[in-house]
XYZ file of C-alpha atoms in Angstrom:
478
model
C 86.473 6.113 -212.841
C 85.047 5.657 -209.360
C 81.317 5.601 -208.804
C 79.863 8.723 -207.232
C 79.348 8.293 -203.508
C 75.787 7.886 -202.301
C 74.461 10.346 -199.739
C 74.328 8.885 -196.253
C 70.851 7.708 -195.287
C 69.083 10.022 -192.828
C 69.730 9.405 -189.157
C 67.674 10.221 -186.103
C 68.089 13.880 -185.163
C 67.292 14.043 -181.457
C 68.224 16.642 -178.852
C 68.131 15.843 -175.124
C 67.787 18.389 -172.331
C 67.280 18.163 -168.568
C 64.536 19.950 -166.621
C 62.745 19.943 -163.271
C 59.116 19.890 -162.213
C 57.890 22.301 -159.543
C 57.992 19.334 -157.174
C 61.746 19.166 -157.692
C 61.703 15.895 -159.611
C 64.002 15.880 -162.633
C 62.897 14.837 -166.099
C 64.549 14.444 -169.478
C 63.082 15.971 -172.640
C 64.003 14.521 -176.034
C 62.869 16.352 -179.167
C 63.579 15.643 -182.812
C 62.987 13.319 -185.725
C 63.092 9.541 -185.820
C 63.570 7.740 -189.146
C 61.072 5.100 -190.212
C 62.442 2.464 -192.575
C 60.820 -0.238 -194.650
C 62.116 -3.637 -195.662
C 62.852 -3.790 -199.406
C 62.678 -7.022 -201.411
C 63.394 -7.705 -205.092
C 62.094 -11.011 -206.447
C 61.945 -12.320 -202.893
C 65.497 -11.252 -202.051
C 66.004 -8.896 -199.121
C 67.710 -5.708 -200.303
C 67.952 -3.967 -196.946
C 66.118 -1.131 -195.255
C 65.003 2.022 -197.067
C 64.140 5.273 -195.255
C 60.518 6.191 -195.815
C 59.718 8.981 -193.344
C 61.186 11.190 -190.623
C 58.704 11.712 -187.816
C 58.970 14.400 -185.166
C 58.515 13.437 -181.515
C 58.805 15.197 -178.182
C 59.267 12.811 -175.272
C 59.403 13.470 -171.535
C 60.678 10.806 -169.145
C 60.981 11.106 -165.376
C 64.561 10.537 -164.231
C 65.179 7.493 -162.036
C 61.698 5.990 -162.445
C 61.210 2.235 -162.640
C 60.238 1.464 -166.258
C 58.325 -1.633 -165.119
C 55.828 0.455 -163.160
C 56.106 3.900 -164.752
C 53.331 4.427 -167.355
C 54.015 6.008 -170.742
C 51.362 7.886 -172.734
C 51.589 8.337 -176.522
C 49.658 11.456 -177.524
C 48.594 13.045 -180.795
C 45.940 15.353 -182.175
C 43.867 14.950 -185.303
C 42.782 17.044 -188.232
C 43.703 15.151 -190.325
C 46.623 17.522 -190.702
C 47.120 18.568 -187.102
C 50.337 18.405 -185.139
C 50.319 17.402 -181.474
C 50.760 20.982 -180.238
C 47.272 21.240 -178.727
C 47.525 18.357 -176.252
C 51.229 19.043 -175.779
C 50.989 22.690 -174.701
C 47.318 22.748 -173.788
C 46.919 20.151 -171.064
C 49.382 17.235 -170.937
C 52.933 18.587 -171.195
C 55.125 20.235 -168.550
C 54.657 23.680 -170.118
C 51.388 25.259 -171.238
C 50.070 28.135 -173.300
C 48.692 31.215 -171.555
C 46.183 32.844 -173.924
C 43.167 33.954 -171.936
C 39.722 32.621 -172.824
C 36.521 33.479 -174.618
C 35.736 37.139 -174.119
C 39.079 37.843 -172.446
C 41.831 36.876 -174.907
C 45.360 38.107 -174.304
C 47.175 40.084 -177.037
C 50.164 38.699 -178.978
C 52.729 37.361 -178.223
C 50.710 35.580 -175.488
C 52.511 33.510 -172.850
C 54.048 30.218 -171.767
C 54.021 28.935 -168.197
C 54.876 25.845 -166.155
C 52.045 23.341 -166.163
C 51.811 22.299 -162.550
C 49.040 19.855 -163.454
C 51.000 18.084 -166.215
C 50.285 14.392 -166.733
C 54.061 13.946 -166.469
C 53.485 13.722 -162.718
C 52.061 10.222 -163.223
C 53.143 9.164 -166.738
C 55.988 9.632 -169.181
C 54.806 11.392 -172.327
C 55.551 10.957 -176.039
C 53.982 13.488 -178.418
C 53.826 12.379 -182.044
C 53.393 14.493 -185.174
C 52.074 12.409 -188.109
C 53.790 12.721 -191.489
C 53.441 16.207 -193.057
C 52.502 17.797 -189.702
C 54.880 19.529 -187.295
C 58.408 18.790 -188.514
C 57.479 15.312 -189.784
C 58.113 14.717 -193.481
C 58.438 11.885 -195.976
C 62.078 10.825 -196.429
C 64.054 12.390 -199.265
C 62.995 10.856 -202.567
C 59.798 9.393 -201.069
C 56.194 10.523 -201.475
C 54.058 11.697 -198.575
C 50.740 10.557 -200.051
C 50.917 6.990 -198.652
C 50.674 8.496 -195.149
C 47.730 10.751 -195.992
C 45.019 8.209 -195.355
C 43.471 5.965 -192.743
C 45.722 2.904 -193.027
C 48.988 4.664 -193.885
C 48.504 6.975 -190.930
C 47.791 4.114 -188.512
C 50.753 2.079 -189.709
C 53.267 4.939 -189.551
C 52.212 6.170 -186.098
C 52.073 2.562 -184.894
C 55.579 1.920 -186.222
C 56.843 5.046 -184.442
C 55.301 3.830 -181.166
C 56.909 0.397 -181.610
C 60.305 1.943 -182.361
C 60.233 4.304 -179.388
C 59.030 1.568 -177.052
C 61.734 -0.846 -178.220
C 64.629 1.611 -178.174
C 63.693 2.888 -174.734
C 63.132 -0.600 -173.262
C 59.491 0.144 -172.378
C 57.693 -2.990 -173.546
C 56.926 -3.895 -169.933
C 55.659 -0.406 -169.011
C 51.936 0.326 -168.673
C 51.007 2.046 -171.951
C 48.275 4.532 -172.840
C 47.111 6.217 -176.037
C 45.721 9.770 -175.953
C 44.074 11.225 -179.045
C 42.019 14.307 -179.714
C 39.447 14.800 -182.504
C 40.577 12.741 -185.534
C 43.252 11.572 -183.118
C 40.488 9.534 -181.448
C 39.968 7.699 -184.749
C 43.710 7.058 -184.742
C 43.787 6.018 -181.070
C 40.893 3.578 -181.412
C 42.413 2.122 -184.564
C 45.857 1.899 -182.981
C 44.551 -0.004 -179.970
C 43.618 -2.810 -182.354
C 46.531 -2.334 -184.800
C 49.234 -2.468 -182.121
C 47.704 -5.698 -180.807
C 47.272 -7.454 -184.133
C 50.511 -6.272 -185.776
C 52.994 -6.243 -182.896
C 51.307 -7.996 -179.985
C 51.467 -4.717 -178.050
C 48.510 -4.465 -175.683
C 47.787 -1.101 -174.087
C 46.225 -0.382 -170.723
C 44.038 2.532 -171.669
C 42.818 4.820 -174.440
C 41.977 8.479 -173.808
C 39.488 9.821 -176.352
C 39.358 13.612 -176.103
C 36.623 15.263 -178.194
C 35.943 11.986 -179.932
C 34.487 11.099 -183.314
C 34.499 7.321 -183.692
C 31.660 6.953 -186.188
C 31.473 9.594 -188.915
C 27.797 9.040 -189.625
C 27.027 10.770 -186.317
C 28.300 14.057 -187.742
C 27.575 13.876 -191.456
C 24.819 16.238 -192.580
C 24.151 14.356 -195.790
C 20.822 14.084 -197.541
C 18.861 11.285 -195.913
C 20.967 11.088 -192.737
C 18.799 12.560 -190.005
C 20.909 11.097 -187.191
C 23.384 13.983 -187.114
C 20.608 16.563 -186.715
C 19.366 14.823 -183.574
C 22.799 14.207 -182.068
C 23.876 17.838 -182.509
C 20.767 19.244 -180.836
C 22.038 19.115 -177.217
C 25.223 20.942 -178.269
C 23.153 23.629 -179.990
C 21.157 23.987 -176.772
C 24.333 24.288 -174.696
C 25.745 27.002 -176.957
C 22.439 28.880 -176.912
C 22.472 28.644 -173.122
C 25.995 30.064 -172.921
C 24.908 33.095 -174.940
C 21.967 33.820 -172.672
C 19.180 32.463 -174.862
C 17.802 30.217 -172.104
C 17.488 32.921 -169.516
C 18.571 31.906 -166.028
C 17.858 28.191 -166.453
C 20.668 25.891 -165.228
C 22.669 24.266 -168.006
C 21.955 20.790 -166.614
C 18.218 21.268 -167.020
C 18.564 22.573 -170.579
C 20.750 19.629 -171.558
C 18.422 17.102 -169.966
C 15.474 18.479 -171.929
C 17.476 18.576 -175.182
C 18.741 15.016 -174.731
C 15.255 13.677 -174.042
C 13.896 15.378 -177.162
C 16.891 14.245 -179.266
C 16.452 10.667 -178.085
C 12.767 10.166 -178.856
C 10.504 12.880 -180.277
C 13.007 14.570 -182.615
C 14.097 11.436 -184.530
C 10.435 10.428 -184.791
C 9.462 13.810 -186.246
C 12.320 13.723 -188.771
C 11.485 10.152 -189.780
C 7.838 11.042 -190.396
C 8.734 13.539 -193.114
C 5.648 14.909 -194.866
C 3.506 12.472 -192.903
C 3.622 14.900 -189.967
C 0.320 16.625 -189.395
C 0.289 20.416 -189.300
C -0.089 20.367 -185.520
C 2.729 17.830 -185.073
C 5.042 19.884 -187.271
C 4.195 23.110 -185.481
C 4.891 21.441 -182.136
C 8.276 20.135 -183.337
C 9.213 23.531 -184.795
C 8.392 25.277 -181.526
C 10.351 22.770 -179.442
C 13.451 22.877 -181.673
C 13.405 26.673 -181.752
C 13.086 26.922 -177.980
C 15.985 24.527 -177.415
C 18.355 25.933 -180.029
C 17.652 29.648 -179.597
C 16.746 29.969 -183.268
C 13.511 31.486 -184.539
C 10.543 29.282 -185.335
C 10.525 30.776 -188.826
C 14.119 29.670 -189.418
C 13.523 26.148 -188.076
C 10.474 25.813 -190.303
C 12.333 27.101 -193.379
C 15.155 24.547 -192.962
C 12.586 21.767 -192.587
C 13.467 21.018 -188.938
C 17.035 20.110 -189.960
C 19.762 22.417 -188.665
C 23.162 21.944 -190.285
C 25.964 22.848 -187.886
C 27.819 25.596 -189.811
C 24.495 27.221 -190.596
C 23.676 27.145 -186.871
C 26.949 28.827 -185.889
C 26.256 31.505 -188.491
C 22.586 31.988 -187.645
C 22.388 31.853 -183.843
C 23.604 35.384 -183.074
C 22.727 36.964 -186.425
C 20.571 39.613 -184.687
C 23.761 40.697 -182.874
C 25.756 40.627 -186.152
C 27.991 37.912 -184.671
C 28.877 34.280 -185.397
C 29.824 31.611 -182.854
C 32.696 29.137 -182.959
C 32.598 25.609 -184.291
C 35.464 24.280 -182.192
C 34.131 26.175 -179.196
C 30.717 27.792 -179.284
C 31.621 30.125 -176.416
C 33.738 32.221 -178.792
C 32.166 34.872 -181.005
C 33.363 36.845 -184.015
C 32.262 39.012 -186.909
C 31.638 38.122 -190.521
C 32.251 40.442 -193.484
C 28.686 39.730 -194.609
C 26.010 39.462 -191.928
C 23.616 37.840 -194.399
C 25.672 34.835 -195.456
C 24.650 31.216 -194.824
C 28.080 29.884 -193.782
C 30.492 31.945 -191.704
C 33.734 33.143 -193.280
C 35.919 31.747 -190.480
C 35.626 29.973 -187.141
C 36.293 32.564 -184.406
C 37.359 29.877 -181.929
C 39.948 28.533 -184.372
C 41.219 32.066 -184.955
C 41.528 32.585 -181.207
C 43.730 29.560 -180.491
C 45.956 29.366 -183.566
C 48.200 32.327 -182.759
C 48.927 31.525 -179.100
C 49.732 27.854 -179.716
C 51.861 28.565 -182.800
C 53.922 31.206 -181.032
C 54.414 29.092 -177.918
C 55.455 25.950 -179.797
C 57.944 27.657 -182.111
C 59.530 29.466 -179.172
C 59.528 26.493 -176.812
C 61.128 23.900 -179.072
C 64.101 26.066 -179.997
C 64.761 27.959 -176.772
C 63.714 25.504 -174.043
C 64.283 22.134 -175.719
C 67.210 23.167 -177.914
C 65.800 21.739 -181.136
C 66.503 23.845 -184.228
C 64.849 23.322 -187.593
C 64.322 25.926 -190.320
C 61.317 24.139 -191.800
C 57.951 25.646 -190.891
C 56.369 23.766 -188.020
C 53.041 22.723 -189.550
C 50.625 23.326 -186.679
C 47.566 22.566 -188.807
C 48.110 21.916 -192.502
C 45.963 21.240 -195.548
C 48.902 19.492 -197.252
C 47.542 16.101 -196.186
C 44.465 16.465 -198.398
C 42.910 14.670 -200.120
C 42.844 12.264 -197.167
C 42.126 8.704 -198.259
C 39.379 6.576 -196.744
C 39.505 4.009 -199.534
C 39.127 1.231 -196.936
C 35.566 2.452 -196.349
C 34.455 2.819 -199.961
C 30.694 2.436 -200.082
C 30.374 2.710 -196.280
C 30.719 5.392 -193.648
C 33.946 5.684 -191.660
C 33.861 4.062 -188.238
C 36.403 2.619 -185.819
C 33.945 1.391 -183.211
C 34.532 -2.127 -184.515
C 38.302 -1.797 -184.049
C 38.004 -0.399 -180.537
C 35.562 -3.166 -179.631
C 37.906 -5.824 -181.072
C 40.756 -4.443 -178.962
C 38.571 -4.528 -175.843
C 37.386 -8.073 -176.465
C 40.963 -9.295 -176.969
C 42.197 -7.335 -173.965
C 39.412 -7.169 -171.354
C 41.628 -5.010 -169.124
C 41.621 -2.189 -171.697
C 39.956 0.906 -170.251
C 38.550 3.826 -172.237
C 38.279 7.437 -171.087
C 36.018 9.778 -173.088
C 36.320 13.551 -172.552
C 33.549 15.773 -173.938
C 33.021 19.524 -174.127
C 29.403 20.662 -173.963
C 30.155 23.580 -176.319
C 32.119 21.522 -178.848
C 30.445 21.956 -182.235
C 33.010 19.822 -184.072
C 32.588 16.551 -182.156
C 29.353 16.806 -180.116
C 29.197 15.023 -176.798
C 25.862 13.366 -177.502
C 27.268 11.890 -180.727
C 30.144 10.395 -178.718
C 27.648 8.867 -176.307
C 25.710 7.414 -179.241
C 28.783 5.863 -180.871
C 30.078 4.282 -177.691
C 26.623 3.010 -176.736
C 26.822 0.921 -179.902
C 30.174 -0.722 -179.202
C 29.824 -4.450 -179.937
C 31.122 -5.569 -176.556
C 29.468 -7.461 -173.673
C 28.064 -5.497 -170.748
C 30.995 -6.304 -168.488
C 33.390 -4.675 -170.986
C 31.096 -1.705 -171.607
C 31.707 -0.892 -167.950
C 35.357 -0.188 -168.879
C 34.262 3.044 -170.592
C 34.058 6.259 -168.562
C 32.791 9.717 -169.622
C 33.852 13.119 -168.320
C 32.171 16.398 -169.300
C 33.360 20.008 -169.327
C 31.661 23.374 -169.831
C 33.948 24.264 -172.718
C 34.602 23.276 -176.316
C 36.753 21.026 -178.488
C 39.977 22.096 -176.758
C 38.236 22.194 -173.390
C 41.532 22.963 -171.642
C 41.577 26.591 -172.895
C 38.882 27.099 -170.239
C 40.863 27.240 -166.988
C 38.348 25.500 -164.682
C 37.976 22.731 -167.274
C 41.753 22.400 -167.667
C 42.188 21.870 -163.941
C 39.373 19.315 -163.774
C 40.515 17.513 -166.901
C 44.086 17.266 -165.675
C 42.870 15.584 -162.503
C 40.534 13.296 -164.460
C 43.291 12.129 -166.825
C 45.754 11.518 -163.993
C 43.128 9.488 -162.124
C 42.437 7.445 -165.253
C 46.121 6.585 -165.727
C 46.394 5.630 -162.068
C 43.232 3.513 -162.310
C 41.371 5.686 -159.835
C 38.109 7.616 -159.776
C 38.667 11.388 -159.852
């Protein structure tokens, strides 16, 4: 009796289509899944390669370009649990979502337009969906949990980058990493991982809405740092909603930063050693900057947790403001609750990006898959940070190690003033503490936008950011 035949191992499932930029230049789009395999050994004997995951990628390459001089940018978002749809259809790719903006959102089914400012004009693009996001999944018979954590995530995305680079003969191309939100943790970690594991040195890292050191945003008992670093963002959001009168935003931010740098940390550190006059002065200053009442600031003991702020700021108007983007407002079912029911900025962007991506992949890029495209999934939780047990999560050491080993590595940091998820002043704090010499610290540049976490949903910011990113890739000053 013959043995039953084994199913064929999974193969790459890639679809290639041809397109043109408005300039007339042709480019090739390749969308689909690439199989990651691991080497299997039994008692020291090599047993072959075993499929472990199928990762979804969307790549754009300019036709006829010289691979020795043509840059390639590997891009991904964060979460953890986010696909790459936001950078893909928000700012970098050749097509973009049309959704309106805060206070003027378009109705479903929204829109999709050519992105005349796409980074494809100066760099090839590879968008990567980590395992369990987008159409990426663990291979049949394999578990997804090993990829739902800091190291497993780095290793799988790094392996995908190595595979794509090797198969497309791009080892000698200038290479860039672009990450947003938790994707900045991944990008900073990858800069070091690609060097140490594969000897792949990159030219630049783009950190969009960055969070490199988690202690800067953890509102835990005894950690006063986050309260100070969030203060300028609270002031910016209050300014947007008219709580600073006709003062220029720059002046409000300057005052908030000065207070957050010196007097505020001092007041928090003093605790009950503050005199009544000192406490009253701090309460008044915090209230004036944040737009909250002095009574509220006093009741929370000078410490304003971020979700409570978004819920409290516009309570007199029976509205809440967004966490991802404080320019957005919404309504809660209970105007007396401490924590809002949902983030209105997240609600505003989810529908437009989901509709655009699901339409675009099948109709424009010709890729068909009946699985749900996981735009932003909770299936990756619990996310493992076991490598940091007993310590807070940080990748500043990894980014610094990559910069010291490769002194030509440049870092671009993009910040939204109204981003309540990854505050700009926290990013400044983390990068000011990079353990690198002064001459390497000069390789870091900051760009700021009057918008939120996905700053590109604000049209003026999208145009400026597109120019800033292109200038960074080209090694120029925008």
